[in-house]
Coordinates of C-alpha atoms in Angstrom, one line a residue:
M4 CA 0.0 0.0 0.0
P5 CA 1.5 3.4 -0.9
G6 CA 2.6 5.6 2.0
P7 CA 1.3 9.1 2.5
L8 CA 4.5 10.5 0.8
D9 CA 4.5 8.1 -2.1
G10 CA 6.0 9.8 -5.2
L11 CA 7.9 12.4 -3.2
V12 CA 11.6 12.6 -4.1
V13 CA 14.1 13.7 -1.5
L14 CA 17.7 14.6 -2.4
D15 CA 19.6 14.0 0.9
L16 CA 22.9 15.8 1.3
S17 CA 23.0 15.4 5.1
R18 CA 25.0 13.1 7.3
I19 CA 25.5 12.1 11.0
L20 CA 22.1 12.3 12.7
A21 CA 19.8 15.3 12.5
G22 CA 19.3 15.3 8.7
P23 CA 19.3 11.5 8.4
T24 CA 16.7 11.3 11.2
C25 CA 14.5 13.6 9.2
T26 CA 15.0 11.8 5.9
Q27 CA 14.5 8.3 7.4
L28 CA 11.1 9.5 8.7
L29 CA 10.2 10.8 5.2
G30 CA 11.4 7.5 3.7
D31 CA 9.3 5.5 6.2
L32 CA 6.3 7.6 5.0
G33 CA 6.9 6.5 1.4
A34 CA 9.3 9.1 0.0
E35 CA 12.1 8.1 -2.3
V36 CA 15.3 9.2 -0.5
I37 CA 18.5 9.5 -2.4
K38 CA 21.4 9.8 0.1
I39 CA 24.5 11.5 -1.3
E40 CA 27.6 10.4 0.5
S41 CA 31.3 11.0 0.2
L42 CA 33.3 8.2 -1.3
E43 CA 34.3 7.2 2.2
G44 CA 30.6 7.2 3.3
D45 CA 28.7 8.9 6.1
D46 CA 30.9 9.6 9.1
T47 CA 28.7 7.4 11.3
R48 CA 29.5 4.3 9.3
Q49 CA 32.7 4.1 11.3
W50 CA 31.1 5.0 14.6
G51 CA 31.3 1.6 16.2
P52 CA 31.5 -1.1 17.4
P53 CA 29.0 -2.6 17.2
F54 CA 28.8 -3.3 13.5
A55 CA 26.8 -5.7 11.3
L56 CA 29.2 -8.5 10.4
D57 CA 29.6 -10.1 7.0
A58 CA 29.7 -13.9 6.4
D59 CA 33.4 -14.0 7.4
G60 CA 32.8 -12.2 10.7
T61 CA 34.3 -9.0 9.4
P62 CA 32.7 -5.7 10.3
T63 CA 30.8 -4.1 7.4
D64 CA 30.3 -0.4 7.0
L65 CA 26.9 -0.8 8.7
S66 CA 27.5 0.4 12.2
A67 CA 24.6 0.3 14.6
Y68 CA 24.8 4.1 14.7
F69 CA 24.5 4.4 10.9
M70 CA 21.7 1.9 10.7
S71 CA 19.7 3.8 13.4
S72 CA 18.7 6.5 10.9
N73 CA 19.3 5.3 7.3
R74 CA 16.8 2.7 6.2
N75 CA 14.6 3.3 3.2
K76 CA 17.3 5.2 1.4
K77 CA 19.4 4.8 -1.7
S78 CA 23.2 5.4 -1.3
V79 CA 25.1 7.3 -3.9
A80 CA 28.8 7.8 -3.1
V81 CA 30.5 10.6 -5.1
D82 CA 33.2 13.2 -5.0
L83 CA 31.5 16.6 -4.7
T84 CA 34.5 18.4 -6.0
D85 CA 34.0 16.7 -9.4
P86 CA 32.3 19.1 -11.8
E87 CA 30.5 16.1 -13.5
V88 CA 29.1 15.0 -10.2
Q89 CA 27.9 18.5 -9.5
H90 CA 26.2 18.5 -12.8
L91 CA 24.5 15.2 -12.1
L92 CA 23.3 16.4 -8.7
H93 CA 21.8 19.4 -10.3
A94 CA 19.9 17.0 -12.5
L95 CA 18.7 15.1 -9.4
A96 CA 17.6 18.4 -7.8
A97 CA 15.6 19.1 -10.9
R98 CA 13.4 16.1 -10.3
A99 CA 13.4 16.3 -6.5
D100 CA 10.7 17.8 -4.4
V101 CA 13.0 18.3 -1.4
V102 CA 16.7 18.9 -0.8
I103 CA 18.1 18.7 2.7
E104 CA 21.6 19.4 3.8
N105 CA 23.6 20.0 7.0
F106 CA 26.8 21.6 5.7
K107 CA 28.2 24.7 7.4
P108 CA 26.3 27.8 6.2
G109 CA 27.6 28.6 2.7
G110 CA 29.5 25.4 2.5
L111 CA 27.7 24.1 -0.6
R112 CA 28.0 27.4 -2.6
K113 CA 31.3 26.4 -4.2
Y114 CA 29.6 23.3 -5.6
G115 CA 26.6 25.2 -6.9
L116 CA 24.3 23.2 -4.6
D117 CA 23.4 26.0 -2.1
H118 CA 19.9 27.0 -1.5
E119 CA 20.2 30.3 -3.4
T120 CA 21.3 28.5 -6.6
L121 CA 19.0 25.6 -6.5
C122 CA 15.9 27.5 -5.4
A123 CA 16.4 30.0 -8.1
A124 CA 16.8 27.2 -10.7
Y125 CA 13.9 25.2 -9.5
P126 CA 11.3 27.5 -7.9
G127 CA 9.1 24.7 -6.6
L128 CA 11.9 23.2 -4.6
V129 CA 11.7 22.9 -0.8
Y130 CA 15.3 23.2 0.5
C131 CA 16.0 22.5 4.1
S132 CA 19.3 23.6 5.8
I133 CA 20.3 22.2 9.1
S134 CA 23.2 23.7 11.0
G135 CA 24.5 24.2 14.5
F136 CA 23.4 27.8 15.0
G137 CA 21.5 28.6 11.8
Q138 CA 22.2 30.7 8.7
T139 CA 22.1 34.0 10.7
G140 CA 23.4 35.4 13.9
P141 CA 26.9 35.9 15.4
N142 CA 27.5 32.2 15.8
R143 CA 26.4 31.1 12.3
D144 CA 29.9 29.9 11.3
K145 CA 30.6 27.9 14.4
P146 CA 30.4 24.1 14.1
G147 CA 27.4 22.3 15.6
Y148 CA 27.4 19.0 17.3
D149 CA 24.7 17.5 19.5
L150 CA 26.8 17.7 22.7
M151 CA 27.6 21.4 21.9
A152 CA 23.9 22.1 21.2
Q153 CA 22.9 20.5 24.5
G154 CA 25.4 22.6 26.4
Y155 CA 24.7 25.9 24.6
G156 CA 20.9 25.4 24.6
G157 CA 20.6 25.0 28.4
I158 CA 19.4 21.4 28.7
M159 CA 22.6 20.1 30.3
S160 CA 22.3 22.7 33.1
I161 CA 19.1 21.0 34.4
T162 CA 20.2 17.4 33.7
G163 CA 22.0 15.4 36.4
E164 CA 22.1 15.3 40.1
A165 CA 22.0 18.6 42.0
A166 CA 25.5 18.2 43.3
G167 CA 26.9 16.6 40.2
E168 CA 28.3 18.0 36.9
P169 CA 26.1 19.1 34.1
M170 CA 25.0 16.0 32.2
K171 CA 24.0 15.4 28.6
V172 CA 21.0 13.3 27.7
G173 CA 22.0 9.7 27.0
V174 CA 21.2 9.9 23.2
G175 CA 21.8 12.6 20.6
V176 CA 18.4 14.2 21.5
A177 CA 19.3 17.6 20.1
D178 CA 20.0 16.0 16.7
V179 CA 16.9 13.9 16.8
V180 CA 14.5 16.6 17.8
C181 CA 16.0 19.0 15.3
G182 CA 15.4 16.3 12.6
L183 CA 11.8 16.0 13.7
Y184 CA 11.3 19.7 13.5
A185 CA 12.9 19.6 10.1
A186 CA 10.5 17.0 8.9
T187 CA 7.5 19.0 10.2
G188 CA 8.8 22.1 8.4
I189 CA 9.3 20.3 5.2
L190 CA 5.8 18.9 5.2
A191 CA 4.4 22.3 5.9
A192 CA 6.4 23.8 3.1
L193 CA 5.3 21.1 0.7
R194 CA 1.7 21.9 1.5
H195 CA 2.3 25.5 0.6
R196 CA 4.1 24.4 -2.5
D197 CA 1.2 22.2 -3.6
A198 CA -1.2 25.1 -3.1
T199 CA 0.8 27.8 -4.7
G200 CA 3.6 26.2 -6.7
E201 CA 6.1 28.1 -4.6
G202 CA 9.0 26.4 -2.9
Q203 CA 11.1 27.9 -0.2
H204 CA 14.2 27.7 2.0
I205 CA 13.9 26.3 5.6
D206 CA 16.6 27.3 8.0
I207 CA 16.7 25.2 11.2
A208 CA 19.5 25.1 13.9
L209 CA 20.4 22.4 16.5
V210 CA 20.6 25.1 19.2
D211 CA 17.3 26.7 18.3
A212 CA 15.6 23.3 18.4
T213 CA 17.2 22.5 21.7
M214 CA 15.9 25.7 23.2
A215 CA 12.4 25.0 21.8
W216 CA 12.1 21.8 23.7
L217 CA 13.0 23.4 27.0
V218 CA 9.2 23.7 27.3
N219 CA 8.1 24.2 30.9
Q220 CA 11.7 24.6 32.2
G221 CA 12.3 27.4 29.7
L222 CA 9.0 29.0 30.7
N223 CA 9.9 28.7 34.4
Y224 CA 12.8 31.0 33.6
L225 CA 10.9 33.4 31.4
T226 CA 8.1 33.7 34.0
S227 CA 10.3 34.0 37.1
G228 CA 13.6 35.3 35.8
V229 CA 15.4 32.5 37.7
S230 CA 17.2 29.8 35.8
P231 CA 16.2 26.3 36.9
T232 CA 18.9 24.1 38.3
R233 CA 19.6 20.3 38.3
A234 CA 17.4 18.2 40.5
G235 CA 18.2 14.7 39.4
N236 CA 15.1 12.8 38.7
A237 CA 12.8 15.1 40.6
H238 CA 10.3 17.3 38.7
P239 CA 10.6 21.1 39.1
N240 CA 6.8 21.6 39.4
I241 CA 5.3 18.4 40.8
V242 CA 5.9 16.4 44.0
P243 CA 6.2 13.4 44.2
Y244 CA 7.2 12.8 40.6
Q245 CA 10.6 11.0 40.4
V246 CA 12.5 7.8 40.8
F247 CA 12.6 6.1 44.1
A248 CA 14.8 3.2 45.3
T249 CA 13.0 0.0 46.3
A250 CA 14.3 -3.0 48.2
D251 CA 15.5 -4.6 44.9
G252 CA 15.8 -1.8 42.4
H253 CA 14.1 1.4 41.4
V254 CA 10.6 2.6 40.5
I255 CA 9.0 5.7 39.0
V256 CA 6.2 7.4 40.8
A257 CA 4.4 10.1 38.9
V258 CA 1.7 11.7 41.1
G259 CA 0.0 14.3 38.9
N260 CA -2.8 15.6 41.1
D261 CA -4.0 15.7 44.7
S262 CA -6.5 12.8 44.4
Q263 CA -3.7 10.6 43.1
Y264 CA -1.6 11.7 46.0
A265 CA -4.3 10.7 48.5
R266 CA -4.4 7.2 47.0
F267 CA -0.6 7.1 47.0
C268 CA -0.6 7.9 50.8
D269 CA -3.1 5.1 51.3
Y270 CA -0.7 2.6 49.7
L271 CA 2.1 4.0 51.9
G272 CA 0.0 3.3 54.9
Q273 CA 0.2 7.0 55.8
P274 CA -3.3 8.5 55.1
D275 CA -2.5 11.4 57.4
W276 CA 0.0 12.7 54.8
A277 CA -2.9 13.3 52.4
T278 CA -4.8 15.6 54.9
D279 CA -1.8 17.3 56.5
P280 CA -1.9 20.9 55.3
R281 CA 1.8 20.8 54.8
Y282 CA 1.4 18.2 52.0
A283 CA -2.2 18.2 51.0
T284 CA -1.8 20.2 47.8
N285 CA 0.9 20.1 45.1
T286 CA 1.9 23.7 45.9
A287 CA 2.4 22.8 49.5
R288 CA 4.3 19.6 48.6
L289 CA 6.7 21.6 46.5
A290 CA 7.4 23.9 49.4
Q291 CA 8.0 20.9 51.7
R292 CA 9.8 18.7 49.1
D293 CA 12.9 18.3 51.3
T294 CA 10.8 17.0 54.2
L295 CA 8.3 14.9 52.3
V296 CA 10.4 13.1 49.8
P297 CA 12.8 11.5 52.3
M298 CA 9.7 10.2 54.2
I299 CA 8.3 8.6 51.1
A300 CA 11.7 7.2 50.1
E301 CA 12.1 5.5 53.5
V302 CA 8.8 3.6 53.1
L303 CA 9.4 2.6 49.5
A304 CA 12.9 1.3 50.2
T305 CA 11.4 -1.5 52.3
R306 CA 9.2 -2.8 49.5
T307 CA 10.1 -4.6 46.3
T308 CA 9.6 -3.0 42.9
A309 CA 6.9 -5.5 42.0
H310 CA 5.0 -4.8 45.2
V311 CA 5.1 -1.1 44.6
I312 CA 4.0 -1.3 41.0
A313 CA 1.2 -3.7 41.8
G314 CA 0.0 -1.7 44.8
L315 CA 0.0 1.6 43.0
E316 CA -1.5 0.3 39.8
A317 CA -4.4 -1.2 41.9
R318 CA -5.0 2.3 43.2
K319 CA -4.7 3.9 39.8
V320 CA -1.6 5.9 40.7
P321 CA 0.9 6.4 37.8
V322 CA 3.8 4.1 38.4
G323 CA 6.4 2.2 36.3
P324 CA 9.7 0.4 36.1
V325 CA 13.1 1.8 35.1
N326 CA 13.9 -0.6 32.2
T327 CA 17.2 -1.2 30.6
I328 CA 17.2 -0.5 26.8
G329 CA 17.1 -4.3 26.3
Q330 CA 14.2 -4.8 28.7
A331 CA 12.3 -1.9 27.1
L332 CA 12.7 -3.1 23.5
E333 CA 11.9 -6.7 24.4
T334 CA 8.7 -6.0 26.4
E335 CA 5.4 -7.5 25.1
Q336 CA 4.2 -3.9 24.7
A337 CA 7.1 -3.0 22.4
Q338 CA 6.6 -6.1 20.3
A339 CA 2.8 -5.6 20.1
R340 CA 3.4 -2.0 18.8
G341 CA 6.0 -3.0 16.3
M342 CA 8.8 -1.0 17.9
T343 CA 11.4 -3.5 16.8
I344 CA 11.6 -4.7 13.2
T345 CA 13.7 -7.1 11.2
M346 CA 14.8 -6.3 7.6
P347 CA 16.6 -8.4 5.0
A348 CA 20.3 -7.7 4.6
P349 CA 21.7 -10.5 2.5
H350 CA 25.3 -9.2 2.7
T351 CA 25.4 -9.7 6.5
A352 CA 26.2 -12.8 8.3
K353 CA 22.7 -13.1 9.8
R354 CA 21.2 -12.0 6.4
D355 CA 19.0 -9.5 8.2
V356 CA 19.3 -6.6 10.6
R357 CA 17.2 -5.7 13.6
L358 CA 16.1 -2.0 13.8
I359 CA 13.8 0.2 15.9
G360 CA 10.4 0.7 14.3
N361 CA 8.6 3.9 13.4
P362 CA 6.1 4.9 16.1
L363 CA 3.5 6.3 13.7
K364 CA 0.4 4.2 13.2
F365 CA -1.8 5.2 10.3
S366 CA -5.2 3.7 9.7
R367 CA -5.1 4.3 5.9
T368 CA -1.5 4.9 4.8
P369 CA 0.9 2.9 7.0
V370 CA 4.6 3.4 7.2
S371 CA 6.6 0.9 5.1
Y372 CA 10.0 -0.7 5.5
R373 CA 11.2 -1.2 2.0
S374 CA 15.0 -1.4 2.2
A375 CA 17.5 -1.9 5.0
P376 CA 20.3 0.7 5.5
P377 CA 22.5 0.5 2.4
T378 CA 26.2 -0.1 2.1
T379 CA 28.3 2.8 0.8
G380 CA 27.4 3.6 -2.8
A381 CA 25.1 0.6 -3.2
D382 CA 22.9 2.6 -5.6
T383 CA 25.4 4.9 -7.3
D384 CA 25.2 3.3 -10.7
A385 CA 21.4 2.7 -10.6
V386 CA 20.7 6.4 -9.7
L387 CA 23.4 8.2 -11.7
G388 CA 23.6 5.9 -14.7
P389 CA 20.3 7.0 -16.4
L390 CA 21.2 10.6 -15.7
K391 CA 24.6 10.3 -17.4
K392 CA 22.8 8.9 -20.5
G393 CA 20.4 11.8 -20.6
L394 CA 23.0 14.5 -20.4

């Protein structure tokens, strides 16, 4: 069944994670994505181990990192400095609906592949540029990496234990969220293009995207004038809403309102804590966090994780485990929702690769998994050969 973006052609000049996250999403939705790589391949092909192995047990150029964001794409490996290649990529841009790139601002101008050149040549083209700081501003020429964006954008200042050092999020979340914003912007620009025939340039920055998802913490500052600080797993605006140690592990308790709190106190065997004016409302609990949380922790530390989860679920109090990645991906819930998939990869020892699935569930136009992440240049001849004949 055709996907919602069936027939859309994307010329992907991006690498690493933000751009590839965006184009993998477009590919899952049915777009034809042509990934342009250097002759050495995307940098992330070497970011391992782990790697998919070939039949001899030798690592291939399919690192786990690369495979995380490059399915449903054709790989074309070329030398961008070659004038003939530049000519061929212009021909690809002529048939493309979207071009996406994450070079430094102005970095593609010397190849004639910048947004000014291509948008002027092809007025219906949607051209998306991803960079560290954007195409404007005093920092436009500085390099952008996920870790730098997390630091500059403020998220590291509120991540980690209060007495510990600033901490990055455990995955490249600045890249990933930037890629998701890019996909949303591209789809919006395509709707405008389809209505008016007019393409446009989209300028999105890792740092801007990082600041955008500061959400309530960003607004806590803008409203109060005080920058939030690190609080470990505690929530800045809700108590109790954090991780607690149990007798055999950890558990998450997420009490979102006062009625849930009363039921939580019933489980703890401390009903008086629900009526005590010091703790009865969320505002009061915030003020008394340093007193209340240790009392809760003392009780939960005597009970097993399973006991806490069963007891709170029975009382309809939000509660959950702290899974490892392996535990999370192998849960019955994850399997029922298709959050892991297996795709054929005949050149690997296992002849397939296991990937994380797309979370979107469409009732009419489902996502599709048409091709596993490609080896470097696997589609160069198939994509460029016909163009060479036509030029």
